[in-house]
PDB file of C-alpha atoms in Angstrom:
ATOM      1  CA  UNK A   1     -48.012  -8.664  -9.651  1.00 48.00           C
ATOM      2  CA  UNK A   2     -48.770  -8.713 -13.290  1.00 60.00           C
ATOM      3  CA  UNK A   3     -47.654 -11.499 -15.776  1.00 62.00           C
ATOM      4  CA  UNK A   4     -45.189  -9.300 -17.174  1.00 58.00           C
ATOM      5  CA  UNK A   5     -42.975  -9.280 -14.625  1.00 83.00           C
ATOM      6  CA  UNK A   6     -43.096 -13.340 -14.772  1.00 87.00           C
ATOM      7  CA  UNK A   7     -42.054 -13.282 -17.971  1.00 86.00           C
ATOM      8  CA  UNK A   8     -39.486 -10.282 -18.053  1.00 87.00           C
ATOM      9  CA  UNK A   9     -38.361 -11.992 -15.220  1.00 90.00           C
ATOM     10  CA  UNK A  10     -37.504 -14.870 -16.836  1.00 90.00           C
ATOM     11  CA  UNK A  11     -36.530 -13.860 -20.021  1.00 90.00           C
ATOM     12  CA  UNK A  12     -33.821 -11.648 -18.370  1.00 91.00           C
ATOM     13  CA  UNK A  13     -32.931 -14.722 -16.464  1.00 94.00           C
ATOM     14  CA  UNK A  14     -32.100 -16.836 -20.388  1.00 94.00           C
ATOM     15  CA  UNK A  15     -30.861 -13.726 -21.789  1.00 94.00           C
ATOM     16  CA  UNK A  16     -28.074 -13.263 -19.131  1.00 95.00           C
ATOM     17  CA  UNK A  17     -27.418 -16.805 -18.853  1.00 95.00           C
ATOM     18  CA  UNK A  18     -26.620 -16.659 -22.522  1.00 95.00           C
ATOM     19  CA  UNK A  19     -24.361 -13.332 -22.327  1.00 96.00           C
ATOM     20  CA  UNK A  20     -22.408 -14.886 -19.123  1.00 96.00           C
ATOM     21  CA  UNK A  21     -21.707 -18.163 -21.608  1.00 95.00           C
ATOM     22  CA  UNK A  22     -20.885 -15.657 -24.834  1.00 95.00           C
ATOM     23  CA  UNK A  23     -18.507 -13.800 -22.089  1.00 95.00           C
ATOM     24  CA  UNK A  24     -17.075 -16.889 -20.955  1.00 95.00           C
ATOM     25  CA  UNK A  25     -16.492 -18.428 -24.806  1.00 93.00           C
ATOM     26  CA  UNK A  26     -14.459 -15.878 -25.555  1.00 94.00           C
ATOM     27  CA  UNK A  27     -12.573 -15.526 -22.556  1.00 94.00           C
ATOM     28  CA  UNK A  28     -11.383 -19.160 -22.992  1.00 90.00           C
ATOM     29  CA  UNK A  29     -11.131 -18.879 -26.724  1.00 90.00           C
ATOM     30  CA  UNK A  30      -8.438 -15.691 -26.103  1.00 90.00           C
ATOM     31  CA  UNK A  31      -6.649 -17.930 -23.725  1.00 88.00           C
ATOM     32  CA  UNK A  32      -6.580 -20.979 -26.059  1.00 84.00           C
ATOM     33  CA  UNK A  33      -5.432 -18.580 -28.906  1.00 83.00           C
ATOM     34  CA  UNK A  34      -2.270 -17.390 -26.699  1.00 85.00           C
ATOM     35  CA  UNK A  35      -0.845 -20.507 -25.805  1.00 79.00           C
ATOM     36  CA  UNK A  36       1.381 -22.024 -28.131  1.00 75.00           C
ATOM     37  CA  UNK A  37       1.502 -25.590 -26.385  1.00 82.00           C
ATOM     38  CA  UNK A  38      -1.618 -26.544 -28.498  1.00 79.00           C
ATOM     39  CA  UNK A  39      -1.276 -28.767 -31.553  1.00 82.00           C
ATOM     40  CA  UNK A  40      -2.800 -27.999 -34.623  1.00 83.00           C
ATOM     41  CA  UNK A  41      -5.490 -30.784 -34.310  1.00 84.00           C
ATOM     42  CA  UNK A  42      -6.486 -29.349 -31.084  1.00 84.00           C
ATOM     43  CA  UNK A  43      -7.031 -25.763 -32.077  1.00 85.00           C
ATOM     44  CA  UNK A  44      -8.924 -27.015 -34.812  1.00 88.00           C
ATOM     45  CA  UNK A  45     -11.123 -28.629 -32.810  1.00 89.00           C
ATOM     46  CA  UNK A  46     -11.311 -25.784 -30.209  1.00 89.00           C
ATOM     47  CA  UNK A  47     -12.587 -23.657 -33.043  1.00 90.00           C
ATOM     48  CA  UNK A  48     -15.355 -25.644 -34.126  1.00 92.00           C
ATOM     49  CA  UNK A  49     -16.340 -25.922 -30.727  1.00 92.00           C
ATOM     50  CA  UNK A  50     -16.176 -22.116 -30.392  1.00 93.00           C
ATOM     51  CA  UNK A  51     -18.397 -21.971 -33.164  1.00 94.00           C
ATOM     52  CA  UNK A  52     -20.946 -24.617 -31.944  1.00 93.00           C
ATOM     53  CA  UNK A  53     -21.285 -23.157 -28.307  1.00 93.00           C
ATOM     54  CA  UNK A  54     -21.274 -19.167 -29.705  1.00 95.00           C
ATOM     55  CA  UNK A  55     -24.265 -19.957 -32.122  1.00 94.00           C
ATOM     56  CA  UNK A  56     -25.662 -22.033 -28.869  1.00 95.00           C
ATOM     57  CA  UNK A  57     -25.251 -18.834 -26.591  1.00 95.00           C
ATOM     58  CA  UNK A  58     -26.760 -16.260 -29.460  1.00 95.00           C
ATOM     59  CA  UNK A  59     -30.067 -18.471 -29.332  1.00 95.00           C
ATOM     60  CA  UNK A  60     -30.124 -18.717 -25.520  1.00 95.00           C
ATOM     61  CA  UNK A  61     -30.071 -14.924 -25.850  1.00 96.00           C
ATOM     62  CA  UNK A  62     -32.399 -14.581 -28.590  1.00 94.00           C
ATOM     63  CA  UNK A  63     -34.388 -17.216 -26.341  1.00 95.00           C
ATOM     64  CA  UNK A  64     -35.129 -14.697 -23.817  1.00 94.00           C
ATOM     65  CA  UNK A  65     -35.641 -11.494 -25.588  1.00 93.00           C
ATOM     66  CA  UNK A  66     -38.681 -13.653 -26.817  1.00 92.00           C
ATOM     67  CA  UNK A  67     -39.610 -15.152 -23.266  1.00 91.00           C
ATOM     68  CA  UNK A  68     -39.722 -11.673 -22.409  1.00 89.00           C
ATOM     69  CA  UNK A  69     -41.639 -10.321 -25.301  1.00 88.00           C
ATOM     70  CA  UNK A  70     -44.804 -12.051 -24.306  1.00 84.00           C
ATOM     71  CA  UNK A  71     -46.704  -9.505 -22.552  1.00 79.00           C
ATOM     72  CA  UNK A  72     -46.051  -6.958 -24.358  1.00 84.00           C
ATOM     73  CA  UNK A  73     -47.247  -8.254 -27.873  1.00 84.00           C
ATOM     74  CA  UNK A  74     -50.804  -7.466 -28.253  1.00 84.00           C
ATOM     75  CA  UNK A  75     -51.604 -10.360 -30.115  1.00 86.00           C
ATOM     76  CA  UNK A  76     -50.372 -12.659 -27.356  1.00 81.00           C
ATOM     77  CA  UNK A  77     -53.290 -11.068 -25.012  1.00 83.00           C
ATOM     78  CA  UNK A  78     -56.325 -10.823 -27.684  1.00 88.00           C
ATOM     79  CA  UNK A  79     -55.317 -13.828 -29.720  1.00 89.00           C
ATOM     80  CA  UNK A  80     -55.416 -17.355 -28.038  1.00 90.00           C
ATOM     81  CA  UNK A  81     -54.146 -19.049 -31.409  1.00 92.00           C
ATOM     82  CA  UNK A  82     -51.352 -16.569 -32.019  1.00 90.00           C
ATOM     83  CA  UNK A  83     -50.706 -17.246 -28.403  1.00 89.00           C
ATOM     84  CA  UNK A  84     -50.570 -20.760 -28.803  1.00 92.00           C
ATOM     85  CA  UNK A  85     -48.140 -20.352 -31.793  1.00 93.00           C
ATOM     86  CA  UNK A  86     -45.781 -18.535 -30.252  1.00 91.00           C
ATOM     87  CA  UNK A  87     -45.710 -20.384 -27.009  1.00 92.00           C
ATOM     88  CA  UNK A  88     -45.212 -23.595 -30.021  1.00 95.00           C
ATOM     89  CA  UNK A  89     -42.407 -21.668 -31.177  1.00 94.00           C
ATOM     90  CA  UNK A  90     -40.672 -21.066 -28.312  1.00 94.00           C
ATOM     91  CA  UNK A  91     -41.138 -24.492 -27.117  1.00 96.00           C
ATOM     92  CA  UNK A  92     -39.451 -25.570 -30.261  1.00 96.00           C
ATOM     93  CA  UNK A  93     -36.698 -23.042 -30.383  1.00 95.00           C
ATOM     94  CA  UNK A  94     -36.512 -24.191 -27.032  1.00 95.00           C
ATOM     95  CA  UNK A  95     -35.632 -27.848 -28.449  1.00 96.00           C
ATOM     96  CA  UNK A  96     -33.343 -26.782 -31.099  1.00 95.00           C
ATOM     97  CA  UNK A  97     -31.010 -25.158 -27.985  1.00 95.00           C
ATOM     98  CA  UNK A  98     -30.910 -28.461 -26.737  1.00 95.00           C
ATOM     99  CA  UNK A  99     -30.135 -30.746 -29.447  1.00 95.00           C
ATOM    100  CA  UNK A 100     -27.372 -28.070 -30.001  1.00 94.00           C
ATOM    101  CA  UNK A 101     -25.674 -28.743 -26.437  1.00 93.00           C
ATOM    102  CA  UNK A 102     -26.200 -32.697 -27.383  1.00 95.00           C
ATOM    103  CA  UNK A 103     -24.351 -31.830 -30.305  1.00 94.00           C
ATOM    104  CA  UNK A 104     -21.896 -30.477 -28.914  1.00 93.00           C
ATOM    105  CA  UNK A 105     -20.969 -32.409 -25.960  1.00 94.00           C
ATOM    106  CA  UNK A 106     -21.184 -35.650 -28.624  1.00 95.00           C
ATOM    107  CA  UNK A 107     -18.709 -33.764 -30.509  1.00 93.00           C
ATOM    108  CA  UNK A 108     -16.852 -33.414 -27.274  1.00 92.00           C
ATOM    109  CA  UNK A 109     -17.474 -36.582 -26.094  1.00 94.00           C
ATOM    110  CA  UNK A 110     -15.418 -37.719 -29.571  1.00 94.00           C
ATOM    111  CA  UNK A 111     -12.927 -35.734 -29.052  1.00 91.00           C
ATOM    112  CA  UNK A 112     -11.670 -36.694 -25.731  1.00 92.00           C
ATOM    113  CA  UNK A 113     -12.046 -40.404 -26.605  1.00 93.00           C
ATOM    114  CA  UNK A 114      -9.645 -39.693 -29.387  1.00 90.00           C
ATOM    115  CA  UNK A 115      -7.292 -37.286 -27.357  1.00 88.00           C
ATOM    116  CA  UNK A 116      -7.319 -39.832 -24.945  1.00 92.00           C
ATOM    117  CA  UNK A 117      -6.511 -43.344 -27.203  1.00 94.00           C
ATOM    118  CA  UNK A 118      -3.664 -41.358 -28.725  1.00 91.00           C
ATOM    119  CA  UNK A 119      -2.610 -40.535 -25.292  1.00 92.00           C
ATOM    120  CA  UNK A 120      -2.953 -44.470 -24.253  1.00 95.00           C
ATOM    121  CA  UNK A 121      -0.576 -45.153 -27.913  1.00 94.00           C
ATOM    122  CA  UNK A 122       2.086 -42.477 -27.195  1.00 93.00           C
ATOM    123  CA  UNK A 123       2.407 -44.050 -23.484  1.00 95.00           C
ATOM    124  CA  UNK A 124       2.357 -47.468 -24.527  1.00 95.00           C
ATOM    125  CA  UNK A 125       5.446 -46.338 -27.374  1.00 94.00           C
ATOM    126  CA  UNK A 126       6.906 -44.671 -24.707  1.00 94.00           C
ATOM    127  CA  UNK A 127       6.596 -48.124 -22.286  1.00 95.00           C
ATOM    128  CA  UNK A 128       8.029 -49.926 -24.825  1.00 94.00           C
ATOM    129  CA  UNK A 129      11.138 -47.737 -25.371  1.00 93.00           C
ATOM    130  CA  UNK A 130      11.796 -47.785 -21.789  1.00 95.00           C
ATOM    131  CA  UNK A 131      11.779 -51.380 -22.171  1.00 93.00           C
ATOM    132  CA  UNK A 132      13.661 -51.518 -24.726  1.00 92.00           C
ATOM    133  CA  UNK A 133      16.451 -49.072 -23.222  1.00 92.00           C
ATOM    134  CA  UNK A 134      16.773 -51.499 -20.202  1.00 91.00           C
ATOM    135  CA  UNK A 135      17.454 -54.569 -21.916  1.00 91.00           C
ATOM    136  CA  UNK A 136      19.871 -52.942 -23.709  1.00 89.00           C
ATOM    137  CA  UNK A 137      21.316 -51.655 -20.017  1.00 89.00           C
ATOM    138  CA  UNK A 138      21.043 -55.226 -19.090  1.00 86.00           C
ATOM    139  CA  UNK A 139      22.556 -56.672 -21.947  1.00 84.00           C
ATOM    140  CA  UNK A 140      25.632 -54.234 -21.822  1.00 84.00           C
ATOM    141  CA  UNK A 141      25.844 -54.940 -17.977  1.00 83.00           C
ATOM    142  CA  UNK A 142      26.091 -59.027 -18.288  1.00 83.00           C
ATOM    143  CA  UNK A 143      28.294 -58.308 -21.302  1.00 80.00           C
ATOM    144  CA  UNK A 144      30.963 -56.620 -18.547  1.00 77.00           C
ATOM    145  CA  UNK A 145      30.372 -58.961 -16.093  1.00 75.00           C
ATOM    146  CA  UNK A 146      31.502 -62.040 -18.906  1.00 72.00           C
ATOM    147  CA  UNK A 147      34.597 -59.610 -19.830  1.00 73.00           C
ATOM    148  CA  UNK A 148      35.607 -59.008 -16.185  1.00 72.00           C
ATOM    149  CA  UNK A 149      35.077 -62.946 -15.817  1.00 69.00           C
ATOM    150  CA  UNK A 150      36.998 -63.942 -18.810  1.00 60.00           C
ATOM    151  CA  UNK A 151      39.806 -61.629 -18.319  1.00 55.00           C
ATOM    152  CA  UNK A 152      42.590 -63.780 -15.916  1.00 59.00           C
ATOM    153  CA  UNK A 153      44.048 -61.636 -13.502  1.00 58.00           C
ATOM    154  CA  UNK A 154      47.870 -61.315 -13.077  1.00 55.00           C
TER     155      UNK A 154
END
């Protein structure tokens, strides 16, 4: 078994990893589109994201139609420098895809922490009003217990 395979092989391997997570973006963008529950600051940031993980899955496919160019380029067998080069540049295409995914889950990482502290504010206003609404059930309660006190009986 030849080299090629190896590579083919493998470069299928990226390539359909990377059409799976293109199939997948837009699956779950369609989805996000048709509800109407989300808030504007949400779809906003669903659509960035979109962007960020679509130009993420276009590389991983790009990725391995070069993985599984190798064998086939002349160059690559006659040619230990251009060889060398294009192993280099895959290596650092290679990089690139994953200070994307950083990116992105940093960007994610954000964006739940903020999601989540105005979460923590709305339930704390929310605790508060509840609070606030029994007192004033208290309040009323003890003021009809003084009037059925005060009030002498015939």
């Amino acid at each position: 078994m030849g080299t090629g395979y190896i590579f083919i092989g493998v470069g299928a391997l990226v390539w359909c990893f990377g059409i799976a997570n293109i199939s997948w973006h837009v699956y779950r963008r369609r989805r996000f589109l048709s509800d109407a529950d989300v808030s504007a600051t949400e779809l906003k940031f669903l659509e960035q994201q979109y962007r960020r993980r679509m130009q993420t899955s276009a590389l991983t496919i790009t990725l391995g139609a070069l993985i599984s160019m190798c064998d086939y380029l002349p160059q690559f067998r006659t040619s230990p420098g251009f060889a060398a080069a294009y192993v280099m540049g895959l290596l650092l295409l290679s990089m690139w895809l994953v200070l994307l995914a950083l990116g992105d889950a940093v960007a994610s990482r954000i964006h739940m922490g903020q999601s989540l502290r105005r979460n923590r504010q709305t339930r704390q206003a929310l605790q508060e009003a509840i609070e606030e609404l029994r007192q004033k059930q208290a309040d009323a309660l003890k003021a009809a217990d003084d009037r059925s006190m005060v009030a002498p009986r015939d």
